[in-house]
XYZ file of C-alpha atoms in Angstrom:
750
model
C -19.028 -13.275 20.436
C -21.841 -14.903 18.480
C -21.971 -16.125 14.892
C -23.544 -12.931 13.362
C -20.712 -10.808 14.790
C -18.121 -13.242 13.385
C -19.801 -13.186 9.968
C -19.868 -9.381 10.034
C -16.126 -9.271 10.683
C -15.503 -11.870 7.981
C -17.535 -9.913 5.452
C -15.748 -6.663 6.245
C -12.274 -8.180 5.980
C -13.030 -10.183 2.838
C -14.377 -7.066 1.147
C -11.351 -4.984 2.168
C -8.892 -7.670 1.086
C -10.464 -8.274 -2.319
C -10.759 -4.544 -2.939
C -7.125 -3.956 -2.030
C -5.893 -6.863 -4.157
C -7.853 -5.591 -7.164
C -6.661 -2.035 -6.642
C -3.065 -3.203 -6.390
C -3.292 -5.118 -9.666
C -4.313 -1.857 -11.340
C -1.966 0.553 -9.591
C 1.125 -1.593 -10.183
C 0.635 -1.142 -13.938
C 0.679 2.663 -13.809
C 4.038 4.248 -14.790
C 3.733 6.789 -11.965
C 3.784 3.994 -9.355
C 6.677 1.990 -10.745
C 9.024 3.309 -8.073
C 6.570 2.240 -5.346
C 5.961 -1.318 -6.522
C 9.273 -2.187 -8.194
C 11.795 -0.572 -5.879
C 15.301 0.451 -6.788
C 15.560 -1.761 -9.898
C 13.505 0.499 -12.090
C 14.236 3.858 -13.639
C 13.536 7.114 -11.848
C 12.047 10.155 -13.514
C 11.268 8.590 -16.883
C 8.551 10.168 -19.014
C 5.195 8.495 -18.653
C 3.598 6.955 -21.722
C 0.239 8.675 -22.146
C -1.175 6.209 -24.685
C -4.429 4.826 -23.376
C -4.552 1.071 -22.837
C -7.584 -0.647 -21.346
C -5.499 -3.478 -19.903
C -3.706 -0.981 -17.704
C -6.953 -0.200 -15.867
C -8.321 -3.736 -15.629
C -7.695 -5.913 -12.547
C -5.564 -8.978 -13.158
C -3.976 -11.803 -11.193
C -0.728 -11.983 -13.142
C 1.312 -11.081 -10.058
C -0.052 -14.182 -8.296
C 1.065 -16.404 -11.154
C 4.540 -14.846 -11.221
C 4.906 -15.194 -7.449
C 3.882 -18.843 -7.616
C 6.242 -19.683 -10.481
C 9.318 -18.087 -8.918
C 11.904 -20.601 -7.750
C 13.855 -20.553 -4.517
C 16.924 -19.479 -6.498
C 15.006 -16.424 -7.705
C 14.032 -15.554 -4.145
C 17.637 -15.981 -3.050
C 18.862 -13.730 -5.855
C 16.416 -10.975 -4.902
C 16.188 -11.250 -1.123
C 19.113 -13.334 0.049
C 19.160 -16.168 2.551
C 17.024 -14.330 5.129
C 14.168 -14.020 2.640
C 14.432 -17.713 1.787
C 14.381 -18.656 5.482
C 11.377 -16.414 6.123
C 9.439 -18.034 3.301
C 10.444 -21.474 4.600
C 8.844 -20.524 7.916
C 5.654 -19.650 6.035
C 5.821 -22.930 4.084
C 6.309 -24.857 7.340
C 3.174 -23.184 8.707
C 1.209 -24.088 5.578
C 2.237 -27.731 5.820
C 1.583 -28.248 9.518
C -1.717 -26.374 9.580
C -2.929 -28.101 6.434
C -2.466 -31.391 8.321
C -4.106 -29.932 11.428
C -7.041 -28.517 9.446
C -7.811 -31.865 7.825
C -7.579 -33.817 11.086
C -9.418 -31.366 13.303
C -12.145 -30.419 10.838
C -13.205 -33.988 10.103
C -12.437 -35.600 13.472
C -12.330 -33.121 16.351
C -14.873 -30.504 15.253
C -17.827 -32.957 14.852
C -17.071 -34.499 18.248
C -17.036 -31.060 19.867
C -20.381 -30.152 18.327
C -22.047 -33.421 19.347
C -20.616 -33.417 22.858
C -23.811 -32.024 24.519
C -21.823 -30.758 27.469
C -22.859 -27.076 27.428
C -26.507 -27.071 26.437
C -27.692 -26.594 30.002
C -25.489 -23.569 30.760
C -26.884 -20.058 30.586
C -23.969 -18.113 29.017
C -23.394 -20.565 26.188
C -23.075 -19.085 22.694
C -23.291 -21.003 19.410
C -19.524 -20.589 19.018
C -18.908 -22.333 22.356
C -20.654 -25.458 21.059
C -17.803 -25.917 18.571
C -15.112 -25.983 21.261
C -13.836 -28.745 23.512
C -15.831 -27.227 26.352
C -18.952 -28.829 24.831
C -17.567 -32.368 25.353
C -19.050 -34.106 28.409
C -16.882 -34.942 31.401
C -15.437 -38.426 31.317
C -16.295 -38.861 27.640
C -14.227 -41.371 25.695
C -14.271 -38.959 22.765
C -11.441 -37.055 24.435
C -9.116 -39.839 23.285
C -9.657 -38.541 19.729
C -8.406 -35.143 20.869
C -5.362 -36.772 22.473
C -4.632 -38.780 19.314
C -4.895 -35.649 17.169
C -2.535 -33.816 19.513
C 0.027 -36.617 19.162
C -0.194 -36.577 15.359
C 0.141 -32.795 15.099
C 3.071 -32.729 17.542
C 4.881 -35.545 15.718
C 4.389 -33.881 12.330
C 5.521 -30.509 13.660
C 8.704 -31.933 15.190
C 9.509 -33.885 12.019
C 9.091 -30.826 9.820
C 11.077 -28.716 12.253
C 13.989 -31.165 12.184
C 14.254 -31.262 8.409
C 13.854 -27.502 8.069
C 16.481 -26.891 10.765
C 18.890 -29.113 8.853
C 18.129 -27.413 5.532
C 18.663 -23.926 6.948
C 21.913 -25.019 8.625
C 23.091 -26.419 5.277
C 22.152 -23.170 3.524
C 24.061 -21.214 6.136
C 27.165 -23.339 5.570
C 26.831 -22.911 1.804
C 26.570 -19.160 2.325
C 30.153 -19.100 3.630
C 31.402 -21.064 0.614
C 29.341 -18.955 -1.756
C 30.865 -15.634 -0.663
C 34.454 -16.395 0.405
C 35.735 -12.857 -0.269
C 33.557 -11.097 2.279
C 35.592 -8.497 4.195
C 33.947 -9.550 7.459
C 35.751 -12.903 7.265
C 39.066 -11.113 7.818
C 37.919 -8.363 10.185
C 37.356 -8.201 13.938
C 35.559 -5.515 15.929
C 37.459 -4.463 19.051
C 35.647 -2.597 21.819
C 36.699 -1.466 25.245
C 40.108 -0.150 24.170
C 41.720 1.146 27.374
C 42.333 4.881 27.616
C 45.872 6.141 27.890
C 47.131 9.639 28.574
C 50.309 8.929 26.641
C 48.989 7.572 23.346
C 45.806 7.731 21.325
C 43.303 4.916 20.897
C 44.655 4.207 17.422
C 48.206 3.882 18.711
C 47.061 1.615 21.547
C 45.270 -0.726 19.127
C 48.234 -0.913 16.783
C 50.668 -1.546 19.626
C 48.504 -4.252 21.226
C 47.835 -6.347 18.125
C 51.303 -5.937 16.627
C 52.665 -7.232 19.934
C 50.420 -10.264 20.447
C 49.454 -11.056 16.830
C 52.538 -9.954 14.966
C 52.365 -12.705 12.334
C 48.692 -12.230 11.436
C 47.912 -8.567 12.169
C 47.834 -6.276 9.124
C 46.351 -2.957 10.115
C 43.418 -1.384 11.869
C 40.912 1.400 11.452
C 39.824 3.394 14.465
C 36.158 4.344 14.787
C 35.299 8.021 15.041
C 32.229 9.582 16.542
C 29.557 9.518 13.904
C 28.524 13.158 14.249
C 32.131 14.301 14.033
C 32.732 12.326 10.852
C 29.598 13.735 9.292
C 30.603 17.288 10.233
C 34.076 16.869 8.735
C 32.549 15.577 5.511
C 30.153 18.523 5.324
C 32.996 20.979 5.953
C 35.067 19.350 3.216
C 32.127 19.538 0.821
C 31.588 23.238 1.576
C 35.284 23.966 1.040
C 35.202 22.084 -2.248
C 32.260 24.177 -3.446
C 34.024 27.374 -2.446
C 37.196 26.399 -4.262
C 35.380 25.302 -7.414
C 33.339 28.518 -7.640
C 36.410 30.877 -7.517
C 36.785 32.545 -10.960
C 39.816 31.477 -12.940
C 42.266 34.344 -13.493
C 44.882 34.452 -16.229
C 48.162 33.013 -15.212
C 50.798 35.541 -14.162
C 54.467 34.736 -13.839
C 55.751 34.570 -10.329
C 58.217 37.374 -10.963
C 55.418 39.751 -11.986
C 53.273 38.993 -8.955
C 53.685 41.218 -5.982
C 54.296 39.518 -2.705
C 51.584 40.193 -0.148
C 52.473 42.886 2.353
C 50.763 45.298 4.648
C 50.103 47.804 1.851
C 48.674 47.492 -1.637
C 51.140 48.091 -4.470
C 48.503 49.622 -6.726
C 49.608 47.672 -9.810
C 48.322 44.133 -9.532
C 45.968 44.642 -6.632
C 47.534 42.159 -4.257
C 46.334 42.245 -0.667
C 47.896 41.134 2.512
C 45.299 38.404 2.916
C 45.624 36.993 -0.595
C 46.105 33.284 -1.129
C 49.638 32.175 -1.724
C 51.316 28.866 -2.343
C 53.070 27.539 0.706
C 55.496 24.683 0.465
C 54.379 21.835 2.667
C 50.905 23.297 3.048
C 49.286 19.967 2.391
C 51.277 18.354 5.175
C 50.259 21.124 7.577
C 46.637 20.637 6.628
C 46.904 16.902 7.087
C 48.438 17.433 10.525
C 45.562 19.683 11.526
C 42.986 17.213 10.250
C 44.810 14.390 12.016
C 44.746 16.305 15.301
C 41.026 16.946 14.927
C 40.325 13.297 14.145
C 42.440 12.148 17.080
C 40.173 14.122 19.397
C 37.131 12.388 17.887
C 38.410 8.826 18.312
C 36.257 6.235 20.076
C 37.355 3.244 22.126
C 36.511 0.899 19.258
C 38.335 -0.212 16.133
C 38.195 -2.564 13.181
C 41.261 -4.805 13.034
C 42.264 -6.617 9.833
C 44.073 -9.980 9.716
C 45.860 -11.962 7.036
C 43.532 -14.975 7.059
C 40.027 -16.016 7.983
C 41.310 -18.430 10.602
C 43.291 -15.739 12.395
C 40.260 -13.441 12.525
C 38.099 -16.336 13.744
C 40.488 -17.179 16.574
C 40.797 -13.568 17.701
C 37.033 -12.995 17.637
C 36.284 -16.034 19.826
C 38.977 -15.622 22.486
C 39.373 -13.370 25.518
C 42.163 -10.882 24.898
C 42.758 -9.630 28.415
C 42.466 -10.725 32.034
C 39.852 -7.990 32.374
C 36.871 -9.143 30.256
C 35.664 -5.544 29.943
C 38.786 -4.562 27.997
C 39.816 -5.533 24.468
C 36.472 -7.222 23.750
C 36.474 -8.803 20.290
C 33.814 -10.193 17.979
C 33.487 -10.986 14.304
C 32.870 -7.837 12.311
C 29.662 -7.369 10.323
C 29.661 -6.555 6.640
C 30.584 -2.950 5.735
C 27.014 -1.903 4.936
C 25.792 -3.727 8.036
C 27.918 -1.768 10.503
C 25.938 0.539 12.781
C 28.601 3.176 13.348
C 26.711 5.179 15.971
C 26.610 2.261 18.400
C 30.278 1.464 17.887
C 30.995 4.754 19.631
C 29.102 3.709 22.768
C 31.552 2.814 25.593
C 31.494 -0.907 26.213
C 31.323 -0.574 30.000
C 28.013 1.292 29.673
C 26.224 -1.371 27.648
C 24.967 -3.279 30.687
C 23.309 -0.101 31.990
C 21.625 0.415 28.647
C 20.376 -3.178 28.545
C 18.901 -2.970 32.043
C 17.220 0.343 31.188
C 15.748 -1.109 28.000
C 14.521 -4.170 29.903
C 12.745 -1.991 32.471
C 11.285 0.237 29.758
C 9.964 -2.828 27.887
C 8.240 -4.110 31.024
C 6.682 -0.704 31.716
C 5.424 -0.459 28.153
C 3.953 -3.968 28.318
C 2.125 -3.093 31.533
C 0.778 0.146 30.074
C -0.415 -1.723 26.993
C -2.816 -3.659 29.212
C -5.103 -0.619 29.042
C -5.877 -0.863 25.299
C -6.031 -4.662 25.620
C -8.676 -4.406 28.341
C -10.538 -1.812 26.270
C -10.553 -4.178 23.289
C -11.931 -7.023 25.393
C -14.539 -4.653 26.787
C -15.827 -4.073 23.258
C -16.251 -7.813 22.722
C -18.087 -8.301 26.039
C -20.385 -5.310 26.269
C -23.143 -7.472 27.748
C -20.995 -8.098 30.826
C -20.321 -4.375 31.332
C -23.920 -3.201 31.263
C -24.456 -3.791 34.980
C -21.309 -1.895 35.984
C -21.807 0.954 33.484
C -25.476 1.971 33.141
C -24.866 4.109 30.043
C -24.097 0.918 28.086
C -27.536 -0.519 28.689
C -29.465 -0.971 25.497
C -26.366 -0.951 23.256
C -26.600 -4.720 22.759
C -30.038 -4.248 21.209
C -28.838 -1.839 18.515
C -28.457 -2.901 14.903
C -24.759 -2.100 14.799
C -23.850 -4.291 17.776
C -22.383 -6.972 15.480
C -19.987 -4.391 14.041
C -18.924 -3.251 17.517
C -18.378 -6.712 18.973
C -17.176 -8.414 15.791
C -14.976 -6.157 13.647
C -14.141 -3.134 15.807
C -12.140 -4.870 18.615
C -9.654 -6.541 16.301
C -9.314 -3.313 14.293
C -8.578 -1.263 17.414
C -5.993 -3.784 18.608
C -4.306 -3.827 15.205
C -4.094 -0.033 15.160
C -2.567 0.073 18.646
C 0.017 -2.543 17.660
C 1.355 -0.315 14.863
C 3.522 1.576 17.347
C 5.136 -1.574 18.763
C 7.743 -2.456 16.040
C 9.221 1.079 15.757
C 9.421 1.366 19.536
C 11.134 -2.007 19.877
C 13.558 -1.008 17.131
C 14.391 2.074 19.193
C 14.953 -0.099 22.258
C 17.268 -2.381 20.281
C 19.218 0.638 19.069
C 19.689 1.876 22.619
C 21.047 -1.523 23.633
C 24.181 -0.821 21.601
C 24.018 -3.376 18.782
C 26.987 -2.879 16.460
C 25.263 -4.141 13.300
C 21.964 -3.339 11.682
C 21.091 -7.002 11.200
C 21.513 -7.892 14.889
C 19.583 -4.771 15.825
C 16.660 -5.848 13.660
C 16.806 -9.394 15.011
C 16.818 -8.083 18.573
C 13.795 -5.943 17.759
C 12.142 -9.033 16.266
C 12.646 -10.928 19.543
C 11.191 -8.063 21.565
C 8.162 -7.706 19.301
C 7.562 -11.460 19.421
C 7.633 -11.592 23.227
C 5.388 -8.544 23.362
C 2.902 -10.093 20.937
C 2.820 -13.402 22.791
C 2.115 -11.686 26.086
C -0.030 -8.680 25.182
C -1.977 -10.123 22.265
C -2.381 -13.701 23.464
C -2.176 -13.997 27.241
C -3.391 -10.490 28.097
C -6.491 -10.781 25.938
C -7.365 -14.124 27.505
C -6.880 -12.902 31.078
C -8.510 -9.505 30.596
C -11.472 -11.122 28.849
C -11.918 -13.471 31.785
C -11.624 -10.585 34.246
C -14.382 -8.687 32.448
C -16.635 -11.754 32.427
C -16.149 -12.261 36.167
C -15.864 -8.502 36.938
C -12.847 -8.618 39.219
C -13.430 -12.036 40.738
C -10.463 -13.508 38.900
C -7.758 -14.676 41.322
C -4.491 -16.431 40.500
C -2.381 -17.529 43.465
C -0.093 -20.153 41.912
C 1.204 -21.359 38.541
C -1.233 -24.283 38.810
C -4.148 -21.849 39.052
C -2.867 -19.964 36.015
C -2.559 -23.155 33.944
C -6.059 -24.258 34.984
C -7.416 -20.832 34.147
C -5.809 -20.853 30.691
C -7.212 -24.302 29.962
C -10.670 -23.035 30.822
C -10.508 -19.656 29.091
C -8.574 -20.287 25.873
C -11.502 -21.987 24.070
C -13.827 -19.094 25.006
C -11.566 -16.567 23.238
C -11.483 -18.449 19.932
C -14.019 -16.170 18.229
C -12.036 -13.016 19.069
C -8.812 -14.470 17.696
C -10.643 -15.524 14.525
C -11.551 -11.893 13.891
C -8.002 -10.841 14.764
C -6.582 -13.263 12.196
C -8.865 -11.797 9.561
C -8.157 -8.160 10.446
C -4.432 -8.283 11.187
C -3.769 -11.171 8.788
C -5.982 -10.918 5.731
C -6.383 -7.139 5.679
C -2.788 -6.679 6.858
C -1.514 -8.583 3.822
C -3.591 -6.435 1.492
C -2.122 -3.254 2.997
C 1.382 -4.731 2.777
C 0.772 -5.398 -0.897
C -0.730 -1.982 -1.618
C 1.947 0.044 0.270
C -0.458 2.927 1.048
C 2.037 5.258 2.758
C 4.670 5.255 -0.060
C 1.875 5.319 -2.638
C 0.091 8.407 -1.254
C 3.397 10.108 -0.479
C 4.619 9.524 -4.036
C 1.410 10.973 -5.491
C 1.599 14.064 -3.301
C 5.286 14.517 -4.022
C 4.967 14.152 -7.790
C 1.486 15.499 -8.603
C 0.800 18.086 -5.897
C 4.235 19.422 -4.937
C 5.592 18.807 -8.465
C 8.958 17.583 -7.193
C 11.420 15.951 -9.544
C 13.221 13.917 -6.889
C 11.676 10.717 -5.567
C 9.686 10.405 -2.358
C 10.134 6.634 -2.174
C 13.526 5.398 -0.980
C 14.734 1.777 -1.189
C 13.380 -0.269 1.710
C 14.587 -3.416 3.404
C 12.189 -6.141 4.461
C 10.594 -5.569 7.893
C 11.386 -8.887 9.534
C 10.720 -7.411 12.979
C 7.137 -6.657 11.919
C 6.152 -9.598 9.730
C 7.919 -12.533 11.394
C 6.323 -11.978 14.854
C 2.907 -11.862 13.209
C 3.521 -15.171 11.441
C 4.763 -16.825 14.647
C 1.881 -15.389 16.688
C -0.584 -16.935 14.253
C 1.355 -20.172 14.627
C 0.815 -19.967 18.393
C -2.908 -19.432 17.834
C -3.069 -22.390 15.464
C -1.343 -24.820 17.817
C -3.191 -23.815 20.984
C -6.629 -23.807 19.337
C -6.175 -26.837 17.057
C -8.015 -29.291 19.334
C -9.686 -26.775 21.662
C -11.466 -24.684 19.003
C -10.510 -26.018 15.559
C -12.751 -23.609 13.647
C -9.882 -21.094 13.623
C -7.662 -23.363 11.499
C -9.262 -22.631 8.077
C -8.855 -18.891 8.690
C -5.179 -19.396 9.536
C -4.556 -21.647 6.546
C -6.017 -19.034 4.208
C -3.741 -16.406 5.749
C -0.580 -18.486 5.350
C -1.390 -19.330 1.722
C -1.895 -15.676 0.821
C 1.170 -14.694 2.882
C 3.266 -17.072 0.783
C 2.234 -15.280 -2.429
C 2.281 -11.718 -1.093
C 5.687 -11.937 0.578
C 7.264 -13.567 -2.471
C 5.947 -10.736 -4.624
C 7.212 -8.077 -2.220
C 10.642 -9.645 -1.861
C 11.115 -9.886 -5.620
C 9.776 -6.435 -6.490
C 9.727 -3.982 -3.573
C 12.484 -4.648 -1.037
C 16.221 -4.709 -1.593
C 18.977 -6.437 0.355
C 21.423 -4.283 2.273
C 22.534 -6.704 4.996
C 21.929 -10.303 6.053
C 21.767 -12.337 9.248
C 22.629 -15.521 7.313
C 19.377 -17.246 8.287
C 19.518 -16.656 12.039
C 15.786 -15.910 12.098
C 15.145 -19.640 11.893
C 16.345 -20.231 15.464
C 13.792 -17.695 16.642
C 11.034 -19.461 14.696
C 12.111 -22.849 16.036
C 12.027 -21.682 19.667
C 8.636 -20.019 19.199
C 7.202 -23.196 17.655
C 8.534 -25.388 20.462
C 7.035 -22.991 23.016
C 3.688 -23.128 21.216
C 3.739 -26.926 21.126
C 4.582 -27.320 24.813
C 1.966 -24.737 25.817
C -0.633 -26.590 23.746
C 0.249 -29.903 25.327
C 0.197 -28.504 28.875
C -3.160 -26.793 28.378
C -4.618 -29.902 26.739
C -3.390 -32.136 29.559
C -4.914 -29.885 32.215
C -8.156 -29.641 30.282
C -8.336 -33.435 29.942
C -7.918 -33.625 33.696
C -10.689 -31.085 34.245
C -12.889 -33.218 31.989
C -12.121 -36.240 34.242
C -10.257 -38.068 31.481
C -7.279 -39.103 33.578
C -5.931 -41.513 30.959
C -5.785 -38.883 28.219
C -4.337 -36.378 30.670
C -1.562 -38.775 31.695
C -0.684 -39.481 28.057
C 0.203 -35.830 27.497
C 3.079 -36.036 29.998
C 5.304 -38.258 27.788
C 4.453 -36.002 24.854
C 5.658 -32.921 26.740
C 8.873 -34.687 27.742
C 9.546 -35.898 24.188
C 9.001 -32.411 22.771
C 11.427 -30.900 25.293
C 14.035 -33.590 24.529
C 13.596 -32.977 20.812
C 14.312 -29.295 21.400
C 17.486 -30.144 23.335
C 18.614 -32.487 20.561
C 18.103 -29.830 17.873
C 20.013 -27.250 19.893
C 22.954 -29.603 20.364
C 22.872 -30.720 16.738
C 22.313 -27.469 14.825
C 22.527 -24.408 17.091
C 26.381 -24.278 17.250
C 26.381 -23.818 13.475
C 24.391 -20.608 13.939
C 26.590 -19.212 16.719
C 30.111 -20.027 15.538
C 31.983 -20.539 12.310
C 33.814 -23.765 11.553
C 37.610 -23.466 11.705
C 37.962 -26.277 9.162
C 36.159 -24.303 6.466
C 38.131 -21.141 7.228
C 41.467 -22.956 6.960
C 40.515 -24.676 3.690
C 39.396 -21.404 2.095
C 42.619 -19.721 3.233
C 44.693 -22.476 1.655
C 42.770 -22.352 -1.603
C 43.084 -18.566 -1.882
C 46.768 -18.663 -1.001
C 47.485 -21.287 -3.644
C 45.571 -19.356 -6.291
C 47.167 -16.031 -5.335
C 43.889 -14.313 -4.429
C 44.546 -13.980 -0.717
C 46.889 -11.012 -0.989
C 44.490 -9.166 -3.271
C 41.642 -9.668 -0.789
C 43.777 -8.482 2.117
C 44.896 -5.337 0.291
C 41.274 -4.245 -0.253
C 40.152 -4.680 3.375
C 40.765 -1.109 4.648
C 38.924 0.352 1.656
C 35.835 -1.767 2.357
C 35.374 -0.328 5.863
C 35.958 3.332 5.035
C 33.796 5.081 7.627
C 33.914 8.409 5.788
C 32.405 6.852 2.663
C 29.879 4.593 4.398
C 28.575 7.296 6.732
C 28.192 9.681 3.836
C 25.934 7.375 1.805
C 23.924 5.122 4.081
C 21.496 4.000 1.384
C 23.919 2.842 -1.277
C 23.377 -0.592 -2.724
C 25.667 -3.408 -1.611
C 28.525 -4.226 -3.940
C 28.166 -7.231 -6.179
C 29.985 -10.295 -4.872
C 31.688 -12.684 -7.231
C 29.697 -15.883 -6.942
C 30.252 -17.539 -10.281
C 33.957 -18.027 -9.641
C 33.616 -19.531 -6.174
C 30.278 -21.310 -6.017
C 30.326 -25.050 -6.577
C 26.556 -25.208 -6.923
C 25.528 -25.422 -10.589
C 23.058 -22.946 -11.936
C 19.587 -23.905 -13.018
C 18.570 -22.747 -16.416
C 16.111 -19.917 -16.445
C 16.714 -18.820 -12.845
C 19.282 -17.022 -10.773
C 21.476 -19.128 -8.568
C 22.453 -16.719 -5.818
C 22.328 -13.163 -4.586
C 25.644 -12.456 -6.304
C 24.193 -12.904 -9.776
C 24.603 -9.838 -11.901
C 22.083 -7.069 -11.536
C 21.490 -7.320 -15.263
C 19.929 -10.732 -14.634
C 17.700 -9.205 -11.965
C 16.662 -6.563 -14.482
C 15.714 -9.318 -16.934
C 13.565 -10.983 -14.275
C 11.828 -7.680 -13.599
C 11.373 -7.046 -17.318
C 9.601 -10.374 -17.592
C 7.532 -9.477 -14.549
C 6.428 -6.187 -16.066
C 5.820 -7.537 -19.533
C 2.546 -9.127 -18.484
C 1.136 -5.841 -17.202
C 2.779 -3.098 -19.286
C 3.560 -3.015 -22.962
C 7.042 -4.054 -24.008
C 8.029 -0.523 -24.956
C 6.856 0.840 -21.597
C 8.739 -1.845 -19.710
C 11.961 -1.249 -21.638
C 11.582 2.481 -21.066
C 11.427 1.900 -17.317
C 14.509 -0.305 -17.044
C 17.932 1.229 -16.675
C 21.236 -0.431 -15.792
C 22.109 -0.403 -12.098
C 25.757 -0.096 -11.214
């Protein structure tokens, strides 16, 4: 790709981004779109103020100022700890790539341009002169590249260490902040053995009352989700039938004829008339109980008297057969994925293997669009093999085809990846929505690393050499990557602009809910809302951020021109995601910051890959000294990763028994423990939770238990009252709407 094609792509994406940002600043001020851009906090169905106001139709940047001024406590109050951790990942990227941009732009980039190592080659493009491939073999300038690599690696590891410690501290504070969570006292039991004598519920009660008599309270068996839903619908229909029966005047029992085979002709009684039966309610309950017993699954929620008891049970093996009585800490009530709790535990390994095979097949099939995308960028290499392409490179629109179109096509194809990976994670049998989304995030990240990064590099090389590419060993693959990565820098620059810059503008604009809301309200004239409350798509946005981190690390010294494009993306991502978290998305469940471990592993992988590729490339450039110096750097990075895993990772996998015991003692001394225990079965009522999947999470009492003092003017935690969140949103709207319009849109949220 040459410079005109890159400039064409840059112009297209800059125009789209600025247009979308301006359009968003106007649309967010329209009363019709309040539900789209301010989520569940605002009123629904309020009358629109028709008074004309010029400010409502003028673009403004007030949302940028509000996003910048928001504190971390505000983000925590609106999005929880996962939102704070996600934004910390973005901030980490801004810091490390700001350092890399300064170093590489003023030190590495001039040396690459003045290297004079590629002027004699035939296929050299102006973009190739800005890469490390332009440095002559044996040049002492390669020591500058090695020094820059050391500085970037040291800064990245330092920032990673401090951020890992901060997130671990936040995770520990999360336990202290919400001590009354029902999940602290609840354990999920799967693999309950079948018995022909007793039901699953009786087996669970007998087992835990026998082995945990002092700590076991009660249990709740899990029913098949479809059966529960059907019973609820039947009950609702019966309620409607009973409430619509006309009320007749009361007649004394002595005057009423008893139902018999014939009509008496006086009061009109029939043989099938309703009559009061003593004990009817007990008969009905017996029938319902029998029906529910047939719908029981081999899973249950078991409640214990203390946090420590639940912690011990969840982390121990209950039976000599590890496939029976499998226990784990229960998720929060709104986080439970009831459908997967009904999946037999002994079938999970089959599901996981099937999903693994399906993921591999999908990744292989996705090589077709990847190769097609690379074919668009290298049309000049395909003209000999495909005669109908001859002359296309001379057309006026060639810069659009080779510059903007490939990254756009790849971005469109990648839209189907997150929903498909979410489906795969569902089929794996995850028992909570948060772990399902995190599993989907891991799958999307691996897919992006392979199909967007490695596949584009290898397929681009194959097209250039037209099938002459051969890889027989890992050494050949590493050498090939070191040679080909700099040549793909221009394509990834356009991808950053298309998927990054334009992607952020579409995330901000929310085109699908926006158009759907307009059609629903204006065309179909529906009173109900089209837009439903949405949770943040970590499995879509986090892999994109980490993929751009991989691009930044691997290209920092090989083709540093990509760094300014990445830095611009991360800066805008910081503002856009803060705005979306505060205004659009709501919190239904949390992973308590576990996304950070995924970001840490991806960053370490990116660093080691960069160091390996740089070392091989130094060796290819006959700079043996610089190549040898990368070996200690690789070893130190790997040791740093091991140290972080030993130091912080156990805090993300297990809960500390010391904290659980101390909280139990404090609650027992204050008399709150019994009250918490009594409310446990009500919190995990499957009939209620399955009937209203989109209800908002209950407010947790943070002010009574949190030791962290509040900061004036900001919320201190996600348990702050929703009235405070409404005040924040009222202040957010006051800069764009009039005060009367803003007050008209706000309603209390219970």
